[in-house]
PDB file of C-alpha atoms in Angstrom:
ATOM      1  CA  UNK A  21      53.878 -74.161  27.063  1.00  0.00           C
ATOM      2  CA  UNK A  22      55.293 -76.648  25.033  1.00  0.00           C
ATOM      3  CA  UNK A  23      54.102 -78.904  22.355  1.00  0.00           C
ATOM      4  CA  UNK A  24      55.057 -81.942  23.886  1.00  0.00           C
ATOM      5  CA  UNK A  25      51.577 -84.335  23.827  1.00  0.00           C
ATOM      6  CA  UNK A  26      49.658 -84.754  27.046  1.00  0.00           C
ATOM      7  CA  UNK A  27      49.996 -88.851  27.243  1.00  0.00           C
ATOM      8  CA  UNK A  28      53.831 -88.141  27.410  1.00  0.00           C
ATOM      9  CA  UNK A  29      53.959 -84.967  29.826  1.00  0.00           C
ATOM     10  CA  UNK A  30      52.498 -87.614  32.237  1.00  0.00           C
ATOM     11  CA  UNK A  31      55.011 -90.103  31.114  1.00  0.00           C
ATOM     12  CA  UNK A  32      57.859 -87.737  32.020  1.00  0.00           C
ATOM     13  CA  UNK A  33      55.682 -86.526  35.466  1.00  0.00           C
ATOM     14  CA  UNK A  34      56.104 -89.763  36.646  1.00  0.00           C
ATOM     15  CA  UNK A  35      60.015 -89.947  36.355  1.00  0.00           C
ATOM     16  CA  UNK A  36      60.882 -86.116  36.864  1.00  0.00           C
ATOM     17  CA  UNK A  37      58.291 -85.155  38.601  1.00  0.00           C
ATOM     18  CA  UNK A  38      57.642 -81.204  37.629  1.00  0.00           C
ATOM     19  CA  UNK A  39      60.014 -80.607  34.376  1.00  0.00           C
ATOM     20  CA  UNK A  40      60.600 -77.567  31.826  1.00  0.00           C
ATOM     21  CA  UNK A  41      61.665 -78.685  28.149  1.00  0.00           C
ATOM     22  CA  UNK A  42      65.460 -77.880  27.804  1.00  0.00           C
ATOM     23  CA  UNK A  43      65.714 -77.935  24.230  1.00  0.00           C
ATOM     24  CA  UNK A  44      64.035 -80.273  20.874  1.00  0.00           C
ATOM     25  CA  UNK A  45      66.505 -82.661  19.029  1.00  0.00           C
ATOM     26  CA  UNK A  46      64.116 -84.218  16.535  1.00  0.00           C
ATOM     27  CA  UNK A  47      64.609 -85.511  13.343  1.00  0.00           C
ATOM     28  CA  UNK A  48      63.519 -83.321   9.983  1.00  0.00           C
ATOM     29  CA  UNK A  49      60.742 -84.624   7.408  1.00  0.00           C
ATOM     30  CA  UNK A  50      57.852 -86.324   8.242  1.00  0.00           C
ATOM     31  CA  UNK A  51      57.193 -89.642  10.004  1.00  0.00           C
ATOM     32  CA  UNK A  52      60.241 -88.750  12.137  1.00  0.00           C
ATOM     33  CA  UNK A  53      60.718 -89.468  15.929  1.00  0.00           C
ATOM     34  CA  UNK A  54      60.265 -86.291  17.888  1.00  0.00           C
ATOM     35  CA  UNK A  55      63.066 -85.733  21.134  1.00  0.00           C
ATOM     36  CA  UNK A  56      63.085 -83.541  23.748  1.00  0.00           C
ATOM     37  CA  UNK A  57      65.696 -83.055  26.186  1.00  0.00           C
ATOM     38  CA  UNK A  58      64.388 -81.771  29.717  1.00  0.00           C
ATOM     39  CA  UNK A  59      65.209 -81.146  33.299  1.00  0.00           C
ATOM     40  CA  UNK A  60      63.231 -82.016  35.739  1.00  0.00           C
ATOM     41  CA  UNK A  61      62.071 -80.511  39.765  1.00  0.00           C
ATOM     42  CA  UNK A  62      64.725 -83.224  40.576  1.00  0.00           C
ATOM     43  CA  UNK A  63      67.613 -81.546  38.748  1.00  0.00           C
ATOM     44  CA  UNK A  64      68.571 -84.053  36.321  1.00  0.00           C
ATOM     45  CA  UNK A  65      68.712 -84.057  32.775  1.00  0.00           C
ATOM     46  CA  UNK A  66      66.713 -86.833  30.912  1.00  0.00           C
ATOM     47  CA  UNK A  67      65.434 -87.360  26.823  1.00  0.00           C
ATOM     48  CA  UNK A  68      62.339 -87.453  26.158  1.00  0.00           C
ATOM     49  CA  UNK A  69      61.427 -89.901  22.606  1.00  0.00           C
ATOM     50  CA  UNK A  70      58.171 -90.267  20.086  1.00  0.00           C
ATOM     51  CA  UNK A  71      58.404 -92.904  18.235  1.00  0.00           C
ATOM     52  CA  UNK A  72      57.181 -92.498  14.648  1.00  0.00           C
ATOM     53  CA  UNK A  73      55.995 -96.332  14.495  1.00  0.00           C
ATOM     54  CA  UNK A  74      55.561 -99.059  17.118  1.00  0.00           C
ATOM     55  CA  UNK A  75      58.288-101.244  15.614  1.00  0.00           C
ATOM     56  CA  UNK A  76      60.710 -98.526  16.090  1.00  0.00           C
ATOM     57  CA  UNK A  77      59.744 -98.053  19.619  1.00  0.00           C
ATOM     58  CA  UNK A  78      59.402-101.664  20.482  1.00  0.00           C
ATOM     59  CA  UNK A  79      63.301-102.416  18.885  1.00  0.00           C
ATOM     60  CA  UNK A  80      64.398 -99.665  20.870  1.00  0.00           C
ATOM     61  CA  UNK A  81      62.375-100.801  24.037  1.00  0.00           C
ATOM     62  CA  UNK A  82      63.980-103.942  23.843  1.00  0.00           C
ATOM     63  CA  UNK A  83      67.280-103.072  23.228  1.00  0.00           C
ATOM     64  CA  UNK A  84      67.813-101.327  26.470  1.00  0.00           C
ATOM     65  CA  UNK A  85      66.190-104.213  28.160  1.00  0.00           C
ATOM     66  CA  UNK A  86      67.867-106.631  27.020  1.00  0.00           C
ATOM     67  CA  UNK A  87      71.268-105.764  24.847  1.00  0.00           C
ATOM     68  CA  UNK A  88      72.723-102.165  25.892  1.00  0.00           C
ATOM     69  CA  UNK A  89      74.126-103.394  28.877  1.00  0.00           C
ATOM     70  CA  UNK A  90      76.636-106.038  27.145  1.00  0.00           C
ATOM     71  CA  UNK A  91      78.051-102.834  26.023  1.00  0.00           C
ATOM     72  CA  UNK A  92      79.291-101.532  29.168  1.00  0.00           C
ATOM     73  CA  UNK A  93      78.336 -99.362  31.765  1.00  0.00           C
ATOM     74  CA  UNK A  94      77.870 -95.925  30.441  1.00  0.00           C
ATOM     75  CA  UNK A  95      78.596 -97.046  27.053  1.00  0.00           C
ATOM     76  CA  UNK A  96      74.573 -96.328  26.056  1.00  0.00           C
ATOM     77  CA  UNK A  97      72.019 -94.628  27.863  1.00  0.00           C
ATOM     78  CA  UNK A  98      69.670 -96.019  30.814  1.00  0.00           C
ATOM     79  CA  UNK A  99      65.927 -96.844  29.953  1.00  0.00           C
ATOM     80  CA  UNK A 100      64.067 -94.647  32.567  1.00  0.00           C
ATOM     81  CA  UNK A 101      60.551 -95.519  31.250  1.00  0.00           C
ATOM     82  CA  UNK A 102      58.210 -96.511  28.446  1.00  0.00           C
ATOM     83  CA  UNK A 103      54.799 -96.016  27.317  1.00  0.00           C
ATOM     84  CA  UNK A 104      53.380 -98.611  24.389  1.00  0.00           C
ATOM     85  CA  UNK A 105      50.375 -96.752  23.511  1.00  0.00           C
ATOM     86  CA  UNK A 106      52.120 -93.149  23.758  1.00  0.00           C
ATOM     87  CA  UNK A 107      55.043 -94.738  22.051  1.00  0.00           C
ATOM     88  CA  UNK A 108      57.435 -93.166  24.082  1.00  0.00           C
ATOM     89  CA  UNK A 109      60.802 -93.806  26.153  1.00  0.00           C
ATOM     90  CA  UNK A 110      62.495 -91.775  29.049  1.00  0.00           C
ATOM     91  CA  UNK A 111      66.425 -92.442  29.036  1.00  0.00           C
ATOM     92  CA  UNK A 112      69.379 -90.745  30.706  1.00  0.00           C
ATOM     93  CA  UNK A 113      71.765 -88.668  28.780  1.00  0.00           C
ATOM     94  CA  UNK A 114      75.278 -89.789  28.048  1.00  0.00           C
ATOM     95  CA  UNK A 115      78.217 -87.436  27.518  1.00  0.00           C
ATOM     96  CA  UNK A 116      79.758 -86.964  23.903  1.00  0.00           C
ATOM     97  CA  UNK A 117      78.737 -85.003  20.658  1.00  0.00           C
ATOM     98  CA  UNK A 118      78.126 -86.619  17.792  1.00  0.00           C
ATOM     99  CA  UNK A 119      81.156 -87.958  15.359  1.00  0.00           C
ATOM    100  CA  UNK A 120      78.868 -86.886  12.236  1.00  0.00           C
ATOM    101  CA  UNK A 121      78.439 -82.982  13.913  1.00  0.00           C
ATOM    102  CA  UNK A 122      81.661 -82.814  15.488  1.00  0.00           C
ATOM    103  CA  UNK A 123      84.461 -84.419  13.088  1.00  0.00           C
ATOM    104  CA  UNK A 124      87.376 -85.604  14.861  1.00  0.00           C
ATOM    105  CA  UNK A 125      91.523 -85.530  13.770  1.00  0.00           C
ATOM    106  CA  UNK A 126      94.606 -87.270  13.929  1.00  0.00           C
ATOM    107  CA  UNK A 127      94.603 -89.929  16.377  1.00  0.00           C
ATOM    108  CA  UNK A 128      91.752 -89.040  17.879  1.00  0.00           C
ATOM    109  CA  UNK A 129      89.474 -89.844  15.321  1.00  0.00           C
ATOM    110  CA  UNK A 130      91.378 -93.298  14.646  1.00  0.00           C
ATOM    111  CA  UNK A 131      90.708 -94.027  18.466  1.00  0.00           C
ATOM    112  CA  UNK A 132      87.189 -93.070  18.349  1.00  0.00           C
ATOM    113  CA  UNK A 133      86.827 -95.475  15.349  1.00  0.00           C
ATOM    114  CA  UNK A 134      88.680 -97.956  16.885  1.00  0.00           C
ATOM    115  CA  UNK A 135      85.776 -97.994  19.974  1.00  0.00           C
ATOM    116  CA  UNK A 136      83.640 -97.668  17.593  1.00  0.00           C
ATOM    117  CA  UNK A 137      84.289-101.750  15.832  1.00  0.00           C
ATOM    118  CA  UNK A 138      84.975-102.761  19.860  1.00  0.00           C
ATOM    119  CA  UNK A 139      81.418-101.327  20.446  1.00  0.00           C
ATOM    120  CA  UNK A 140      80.129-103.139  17.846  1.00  0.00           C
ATOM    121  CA  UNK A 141      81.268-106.418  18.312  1.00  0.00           C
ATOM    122  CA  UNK A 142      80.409-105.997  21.977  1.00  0.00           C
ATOM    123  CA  UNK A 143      76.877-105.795  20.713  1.00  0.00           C
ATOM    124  CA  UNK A 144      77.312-108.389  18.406  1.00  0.00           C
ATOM    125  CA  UNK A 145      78.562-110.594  20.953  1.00  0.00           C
ATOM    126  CA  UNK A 146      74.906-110.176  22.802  1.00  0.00           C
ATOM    127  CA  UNK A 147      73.130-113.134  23.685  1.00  0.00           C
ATOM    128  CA  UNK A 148      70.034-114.064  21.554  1.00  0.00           C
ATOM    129  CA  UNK A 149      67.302-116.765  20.860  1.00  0.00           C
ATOM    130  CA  UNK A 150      67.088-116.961  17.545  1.00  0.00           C
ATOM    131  CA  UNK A 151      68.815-119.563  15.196  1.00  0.00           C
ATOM    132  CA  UNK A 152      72.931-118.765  14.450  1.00  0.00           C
ATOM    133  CA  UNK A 153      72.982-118.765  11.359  1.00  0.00           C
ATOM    134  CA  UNK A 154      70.138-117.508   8.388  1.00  0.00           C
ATOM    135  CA  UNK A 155      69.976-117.079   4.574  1.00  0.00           C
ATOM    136  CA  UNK A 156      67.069-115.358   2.775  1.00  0.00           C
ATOM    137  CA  UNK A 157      64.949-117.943   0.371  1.00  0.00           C
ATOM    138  CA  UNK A 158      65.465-117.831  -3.379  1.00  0.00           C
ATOM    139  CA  UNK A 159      62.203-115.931  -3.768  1.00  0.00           C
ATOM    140  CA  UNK A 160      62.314-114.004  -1.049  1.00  0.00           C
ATOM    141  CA  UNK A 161      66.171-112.808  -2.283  1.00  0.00           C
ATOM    142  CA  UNK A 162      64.853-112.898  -6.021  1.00  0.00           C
ATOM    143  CA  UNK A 163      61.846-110.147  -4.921  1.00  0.00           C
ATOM    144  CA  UNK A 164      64.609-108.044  -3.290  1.00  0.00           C
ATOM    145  CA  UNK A 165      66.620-107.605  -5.959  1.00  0.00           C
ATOM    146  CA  UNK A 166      63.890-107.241  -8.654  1.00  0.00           C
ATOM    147  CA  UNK A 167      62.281-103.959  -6.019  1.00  0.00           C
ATOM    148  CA  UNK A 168      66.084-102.693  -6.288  1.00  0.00           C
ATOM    149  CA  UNK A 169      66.517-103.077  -9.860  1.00  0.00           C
ATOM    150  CA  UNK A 170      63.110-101.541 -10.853  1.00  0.00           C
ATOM    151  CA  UNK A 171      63.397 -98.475  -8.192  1.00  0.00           C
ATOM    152  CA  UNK A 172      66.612 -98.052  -9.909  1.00  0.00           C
ATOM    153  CA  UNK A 173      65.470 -97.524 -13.188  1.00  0.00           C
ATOM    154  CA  UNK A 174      63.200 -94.379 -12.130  1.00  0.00           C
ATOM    155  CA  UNK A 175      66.616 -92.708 -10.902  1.00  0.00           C
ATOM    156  CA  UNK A 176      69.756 -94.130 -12.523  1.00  0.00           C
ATOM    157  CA  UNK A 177      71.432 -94.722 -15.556  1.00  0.00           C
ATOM    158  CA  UNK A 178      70.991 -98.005 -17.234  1.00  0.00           C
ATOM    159  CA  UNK A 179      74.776 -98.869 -17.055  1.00  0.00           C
ATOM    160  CA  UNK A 180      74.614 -98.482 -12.881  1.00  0.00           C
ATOM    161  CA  UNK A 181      71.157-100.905 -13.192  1.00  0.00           C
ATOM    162  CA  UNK A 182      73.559-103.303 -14.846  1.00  0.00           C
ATOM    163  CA  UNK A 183      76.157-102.756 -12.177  1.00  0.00           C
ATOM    164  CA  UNK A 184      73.536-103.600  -9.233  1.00  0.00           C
ATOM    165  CA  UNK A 185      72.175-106.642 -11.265  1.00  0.00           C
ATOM    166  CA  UNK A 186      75.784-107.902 -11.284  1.00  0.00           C
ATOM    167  CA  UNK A 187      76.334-107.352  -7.337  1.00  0.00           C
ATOM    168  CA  UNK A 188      73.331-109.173  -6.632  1.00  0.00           C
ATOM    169  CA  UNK A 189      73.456-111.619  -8.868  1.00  0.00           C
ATOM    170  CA  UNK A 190      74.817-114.434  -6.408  1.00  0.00           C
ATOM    171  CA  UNK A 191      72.389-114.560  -3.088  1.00  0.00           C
ATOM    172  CA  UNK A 192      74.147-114.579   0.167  1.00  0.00           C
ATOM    173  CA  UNK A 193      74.566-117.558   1.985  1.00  0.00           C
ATOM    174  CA  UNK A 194      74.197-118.513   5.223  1.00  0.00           C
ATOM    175  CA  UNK A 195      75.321-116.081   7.880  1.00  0.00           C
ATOM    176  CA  UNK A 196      76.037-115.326  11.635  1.00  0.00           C
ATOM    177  CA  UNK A 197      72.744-113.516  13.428  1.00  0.00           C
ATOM    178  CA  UNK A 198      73.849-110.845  15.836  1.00  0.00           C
ATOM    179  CA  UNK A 199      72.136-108.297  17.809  1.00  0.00           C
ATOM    180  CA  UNK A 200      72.592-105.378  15.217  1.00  0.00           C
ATOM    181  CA  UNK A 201      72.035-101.965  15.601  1.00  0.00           C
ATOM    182  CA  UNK A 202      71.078-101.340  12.095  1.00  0.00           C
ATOM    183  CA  UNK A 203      71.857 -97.786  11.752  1.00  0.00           C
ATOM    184  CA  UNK A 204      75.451 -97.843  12.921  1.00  0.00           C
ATOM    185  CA  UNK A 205      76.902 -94.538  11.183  1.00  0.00           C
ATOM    186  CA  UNK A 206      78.872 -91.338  13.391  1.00  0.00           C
ATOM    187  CA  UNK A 207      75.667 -89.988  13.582  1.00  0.00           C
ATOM    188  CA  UNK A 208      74.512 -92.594  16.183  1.00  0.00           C
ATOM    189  CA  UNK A 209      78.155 -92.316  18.010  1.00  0.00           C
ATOM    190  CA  UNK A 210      79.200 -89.896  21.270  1.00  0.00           C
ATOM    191  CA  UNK A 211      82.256 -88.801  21.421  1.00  0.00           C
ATOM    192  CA  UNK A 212      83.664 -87.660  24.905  1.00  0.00           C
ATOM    193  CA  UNK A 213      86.811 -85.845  24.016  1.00  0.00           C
ATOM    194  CA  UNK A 214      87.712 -85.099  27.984  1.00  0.00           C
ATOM    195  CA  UNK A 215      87.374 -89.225  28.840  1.00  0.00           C
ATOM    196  CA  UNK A 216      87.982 -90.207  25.238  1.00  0.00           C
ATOM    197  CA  UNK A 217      85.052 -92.390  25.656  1.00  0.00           C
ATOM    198  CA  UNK A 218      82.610 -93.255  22.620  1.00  0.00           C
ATOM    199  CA  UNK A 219      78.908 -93.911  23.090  1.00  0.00           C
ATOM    200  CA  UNK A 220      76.067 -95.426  21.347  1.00  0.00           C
ATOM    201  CA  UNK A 221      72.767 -93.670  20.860  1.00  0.00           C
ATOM    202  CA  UNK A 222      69.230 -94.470  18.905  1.00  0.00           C
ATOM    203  CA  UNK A 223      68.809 -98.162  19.306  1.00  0.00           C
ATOM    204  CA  UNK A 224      65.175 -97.867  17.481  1.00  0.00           C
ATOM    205  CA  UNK A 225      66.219-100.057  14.876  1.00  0.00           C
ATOM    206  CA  UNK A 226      68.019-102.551  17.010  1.00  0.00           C
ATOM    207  CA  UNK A 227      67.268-106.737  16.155  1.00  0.00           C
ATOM    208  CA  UNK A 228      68.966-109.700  14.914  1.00  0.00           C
ATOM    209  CA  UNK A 229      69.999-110.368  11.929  1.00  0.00           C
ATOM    210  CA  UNK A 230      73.132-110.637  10.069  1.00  0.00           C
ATOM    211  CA  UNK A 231      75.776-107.815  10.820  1.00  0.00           C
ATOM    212  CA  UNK A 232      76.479-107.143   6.886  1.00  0.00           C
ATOM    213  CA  UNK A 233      73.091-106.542   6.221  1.00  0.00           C
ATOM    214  CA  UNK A 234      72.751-102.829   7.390  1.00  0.00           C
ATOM    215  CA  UNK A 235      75.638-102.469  10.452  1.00  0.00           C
ATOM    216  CA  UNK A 236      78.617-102.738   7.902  1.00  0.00           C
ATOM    217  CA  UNK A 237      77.615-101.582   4.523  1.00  0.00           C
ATOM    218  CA  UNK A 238      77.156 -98.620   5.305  1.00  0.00           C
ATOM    219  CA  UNK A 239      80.088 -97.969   7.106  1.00  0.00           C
ATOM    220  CA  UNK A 240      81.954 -99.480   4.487  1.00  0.00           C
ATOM    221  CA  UNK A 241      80.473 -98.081   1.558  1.00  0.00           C
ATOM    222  CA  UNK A 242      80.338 -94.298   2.899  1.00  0.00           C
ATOM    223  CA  UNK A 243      82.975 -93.910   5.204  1.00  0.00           C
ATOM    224  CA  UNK A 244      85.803 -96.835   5.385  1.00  0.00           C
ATOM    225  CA  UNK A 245      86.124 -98.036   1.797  1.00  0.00           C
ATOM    226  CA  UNK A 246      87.971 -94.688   1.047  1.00  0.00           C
ATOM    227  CA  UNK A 247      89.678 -94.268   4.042  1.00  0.00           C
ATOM    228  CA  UNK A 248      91.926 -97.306   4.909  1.00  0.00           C
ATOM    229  CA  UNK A 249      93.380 -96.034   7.797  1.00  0.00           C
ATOM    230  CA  UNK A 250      89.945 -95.583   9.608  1.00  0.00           C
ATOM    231  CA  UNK A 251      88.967 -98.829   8.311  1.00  0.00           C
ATOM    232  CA  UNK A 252      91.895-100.534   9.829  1.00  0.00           C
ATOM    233  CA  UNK A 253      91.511 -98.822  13.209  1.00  0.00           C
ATOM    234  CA  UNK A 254      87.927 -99.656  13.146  1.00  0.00           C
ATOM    235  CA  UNK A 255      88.439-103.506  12.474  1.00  0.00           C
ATOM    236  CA  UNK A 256      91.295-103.421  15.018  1.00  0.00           C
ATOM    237  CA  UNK A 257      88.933-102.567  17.868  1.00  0.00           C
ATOM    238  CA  UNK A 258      86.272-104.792  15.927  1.00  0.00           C
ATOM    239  CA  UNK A 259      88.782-107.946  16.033  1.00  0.00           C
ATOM    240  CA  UNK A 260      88.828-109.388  13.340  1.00  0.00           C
ATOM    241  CA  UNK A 261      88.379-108.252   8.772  1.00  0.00           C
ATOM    242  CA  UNK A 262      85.343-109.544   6.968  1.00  0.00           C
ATOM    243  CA  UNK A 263      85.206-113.195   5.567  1.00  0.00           C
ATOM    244  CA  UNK A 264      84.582-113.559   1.675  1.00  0.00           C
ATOM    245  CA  UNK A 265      81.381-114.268   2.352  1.00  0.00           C
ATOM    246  CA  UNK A 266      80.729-111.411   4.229  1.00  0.00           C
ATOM    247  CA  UNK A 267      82.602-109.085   1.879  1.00  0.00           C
ATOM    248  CA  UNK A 268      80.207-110.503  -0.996  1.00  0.00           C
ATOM    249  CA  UNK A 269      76.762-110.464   1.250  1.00  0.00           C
ATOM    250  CA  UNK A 270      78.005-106.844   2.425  1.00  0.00           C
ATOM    251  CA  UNK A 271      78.317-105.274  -1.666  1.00  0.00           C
ATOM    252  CA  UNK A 272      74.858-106.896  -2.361  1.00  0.00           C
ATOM    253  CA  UNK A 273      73.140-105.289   0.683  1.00  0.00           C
ATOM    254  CA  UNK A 274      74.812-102.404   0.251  1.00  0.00           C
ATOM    255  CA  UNK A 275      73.395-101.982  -3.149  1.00  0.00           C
ATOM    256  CA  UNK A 276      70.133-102.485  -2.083  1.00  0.00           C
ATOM    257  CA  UNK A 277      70.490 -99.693   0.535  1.00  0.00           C
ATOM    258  CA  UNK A 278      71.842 -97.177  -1.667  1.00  0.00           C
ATOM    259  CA  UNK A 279      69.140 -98.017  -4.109  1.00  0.00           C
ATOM    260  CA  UNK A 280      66.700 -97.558  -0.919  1.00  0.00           C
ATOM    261  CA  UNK A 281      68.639 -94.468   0.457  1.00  0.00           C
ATOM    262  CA  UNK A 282      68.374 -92.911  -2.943  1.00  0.00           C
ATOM    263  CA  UNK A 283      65.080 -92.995  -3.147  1.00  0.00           C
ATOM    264  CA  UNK A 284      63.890 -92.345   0.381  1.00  0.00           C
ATOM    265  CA  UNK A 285      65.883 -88.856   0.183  1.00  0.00           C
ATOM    266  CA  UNK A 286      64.530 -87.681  -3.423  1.00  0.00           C
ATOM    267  CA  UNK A 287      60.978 -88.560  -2.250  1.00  0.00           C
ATOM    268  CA  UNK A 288      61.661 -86.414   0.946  1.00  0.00           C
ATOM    269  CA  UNK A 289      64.405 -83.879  -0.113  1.00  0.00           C
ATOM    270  CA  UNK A 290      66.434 -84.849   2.237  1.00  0.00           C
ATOM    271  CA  UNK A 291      70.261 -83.960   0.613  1.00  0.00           C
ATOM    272  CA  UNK A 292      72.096 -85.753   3.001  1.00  0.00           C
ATOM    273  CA  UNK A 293      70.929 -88.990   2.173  1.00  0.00           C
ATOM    274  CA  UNK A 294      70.439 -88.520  -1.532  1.00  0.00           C
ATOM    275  CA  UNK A 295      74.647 -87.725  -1.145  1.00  0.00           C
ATOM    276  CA  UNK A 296      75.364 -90.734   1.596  1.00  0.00           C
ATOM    277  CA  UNK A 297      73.444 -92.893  -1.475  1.00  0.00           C
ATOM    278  CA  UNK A 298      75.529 -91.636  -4.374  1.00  0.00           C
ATOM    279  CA  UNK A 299      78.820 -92.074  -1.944  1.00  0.00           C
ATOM    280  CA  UNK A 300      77.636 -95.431  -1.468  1.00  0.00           C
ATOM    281  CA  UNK A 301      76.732 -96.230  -5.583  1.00  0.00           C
ATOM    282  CA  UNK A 302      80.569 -94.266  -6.154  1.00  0.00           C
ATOM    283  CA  UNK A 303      82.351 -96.776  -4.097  1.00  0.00           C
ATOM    284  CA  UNK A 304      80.136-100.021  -5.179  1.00  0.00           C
ATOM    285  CA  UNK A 305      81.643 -98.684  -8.640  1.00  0.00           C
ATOM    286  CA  UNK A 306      84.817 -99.214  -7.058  1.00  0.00           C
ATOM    287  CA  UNK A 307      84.647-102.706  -6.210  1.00  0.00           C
ATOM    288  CA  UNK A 308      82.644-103.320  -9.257  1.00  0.00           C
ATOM    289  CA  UNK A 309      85.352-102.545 -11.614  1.00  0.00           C
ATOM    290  CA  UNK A 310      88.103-104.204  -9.922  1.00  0.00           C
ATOM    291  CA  UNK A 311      86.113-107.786  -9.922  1.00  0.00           C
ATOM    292  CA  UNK A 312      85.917-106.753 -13.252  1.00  0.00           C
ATOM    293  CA  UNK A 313      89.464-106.291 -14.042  1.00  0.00           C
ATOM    294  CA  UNK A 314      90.199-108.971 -11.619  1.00  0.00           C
ATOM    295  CA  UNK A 315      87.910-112.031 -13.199  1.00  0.00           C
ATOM    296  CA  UNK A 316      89.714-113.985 -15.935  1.00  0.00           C
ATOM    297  CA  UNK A 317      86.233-114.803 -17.445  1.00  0.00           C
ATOM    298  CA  UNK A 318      84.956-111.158 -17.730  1.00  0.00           C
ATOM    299  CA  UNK A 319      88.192-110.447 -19.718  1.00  0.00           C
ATOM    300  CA  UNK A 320      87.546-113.001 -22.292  1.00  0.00           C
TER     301      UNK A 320
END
C-alpha cells in the first residue's frame, strides 16, 4: 500500500502500467510538493510529482514543453505525462546527485560550476513571446520595498532595515526577460561524476522574467560572492560578468529575497533557509559597506 492518491496511481497506470513505489523524495513542511520515485511492470524508473499549487505545476508543465529541450538532450528530464486537476507530472530520471547533498572538490567542482552558468544561459537563451526588455512601475517597485522593509522590522535590527532601504533605494531599470528557472541553487543541479555531466531538475518555478531577479542573487549572495574562484568558473561557462545594471538590480532583489527567505523559514522552522537568508543579509553587508567606503558623497 502506499499513500500515493488514487487520481495519480491512475496517472502513473497509464505510463507504467503496473508499478511499486521505489522510494519518497518530497520536500519537508507543509504546502510542499510530494515525489515519488517508482518502477514500473515495464522496468523503468520514472518520478512521480504533486504539485502543492497549480502555478507551480503549470510553470513546470510548461517548461518541459516548451524550454528544457534548448538545454540539451539529457541535460533535464523528459515530461512523460500530466494531470491539471491531479496536479501531477510523470518525468524520466536523469543521472547525478545533487551538488547541495553531495559537495564536490578541486576541479571538479569548478567544472560542475562552470556547466552550471553554460546551463543557464542555455536556458536563458530560450525563445519567448513576451516583450525583451521590462521594469517594474514606481508603485508597483515602491510596494515591494515598503513589504521588505516592514517584514524586516519584525526580525532585524534597525541598522540592517537601514541597510535594505539603502539597496533599494534606486528601482531597477529596464532589463533583458529570459526564460528563468527561478530557483537556480546546487540543490536543483545533478552531478554525474562518471560522465562529468551536470543536470537541471525542478523547473516548477520556471517563467520569464529578468535573470537577476531570483536566478542570480541567490547564487551570488550565498554561494559566489565569497568564493571568487567558483564565481569565475561559473561566469566562464555563463559567457559573459554582470552589467552595472544588473549588479545594482541583482543587490536590490537579493535583499528582498533574503528579507522573504528569512521570514518564510522562521514561520516554518525550516534552519536551512533561515541560514541561506542570513548568508545572503552577511554578504549584502559586504557590498553595502564598500559602496560606502567607495562613494565620495557618503564620506562627506
Amino acid at each position: 500500500m502506499t499513500d500515493i492518491p488514487a487520481t495519480i496511481e491512475d496517472l502513473i497506470t497509464t505510463v507504467a502500467g503496473t508499478f511499486e513505489v521505489v522510494a519518497e523524495h518530497s520536500w519537508p513542511g507543509p504546502d510542499r510538493p510530494r515525489v515519488w520515485e517508482v518502477r514500473g511492470s515495464d522496468g523503468q524508473r520514472r518520478f512521480v510529482k504533486r504539485h502543492a499549487c497549480p502555478k507551480g505545476h503549470r510553470r513546470e508543465v510548461e517548461a518541459y514543453q516548451r524550454w528544457t529541450h534548448c538545454l540539451g538532450a539529457g541535460r533535464a528530464p523528459t515530461l512523460v505525462a500530466a494531470d491539471t486537476e491531479a496536479l501531477a507530472i510523470v518525468i524520466t530520471p536523469v543521472a547525478g546527485r545533487s551538488v547541495r547533498s553531495h559537495a564536490l572538490e578541486g576541479k571538479e567542482e569548478l567544472e560542475a560550476y562552470q556547466q552550471a552558468g553554460y546551463l543557464l544561459a542555455l536556458l536563458h537563451s530560450a525563445p519567448t513571446s513576451t516583450a525583451s526588455y521590462s521594469a517594474e512601475g514606481e508603485a508597483e517597485w515602491a510596494a515591494a520595498v515598503e513589504k521588505m522593509l516592514n517584514d524586516a522590522a519584525l526580525y532585524l535590527p534597525a541598522d540592517v532595515g537601514v541597510m535594505l532601504r539603502d539597496l533599494t533605494r534606486e528601482r531597477p531599470g529596464e532589463l533583458p526577460m529570459h526564460v528563468s528557472h527561478a530557483d537556480y541553487q546546487p540543490r536543483n543541479w545533478l552531478w554525474d561524476g562518471t560522465t562529468r555531466t551536470l543536470r537541471l531538475i525542478d523547473f516548477e518555478r520556471t517563467c520569464v522574467e529578468p535573470a537577476v531577479k531570483r536566478d542570480l542573487p541567490r547564487l551570488e549572495l550565498r554561494i559566489l560572492a565569497s568564493r571568487p574562484n567558483v564565481r569565475a568558473a561559473f561566469y566562464d561557462g555563463f559567457g559573459r560578468d554582470l552589467t552595472q545594471a544588473e549588479q545594482h538590480a541583482c543587490l536590490a532583489y537579493g535583499a528582498q529575497d533574503a528579507v522573504s527567505a528569512l521570514q518564510w523559514g522562521l514561520e516554518h522552522r525550516d534552519v536551512e533557509t533561515v541560514d541561506a537568508a542570513h548568508t545572503m543579509l552577511e554578504n549584502l553587508r559586504v557590498h553595502y559597506n564598500h559602496g560606502i567606503m567607495r562613494s565620495p558623497s557618503r564620506r562627506r
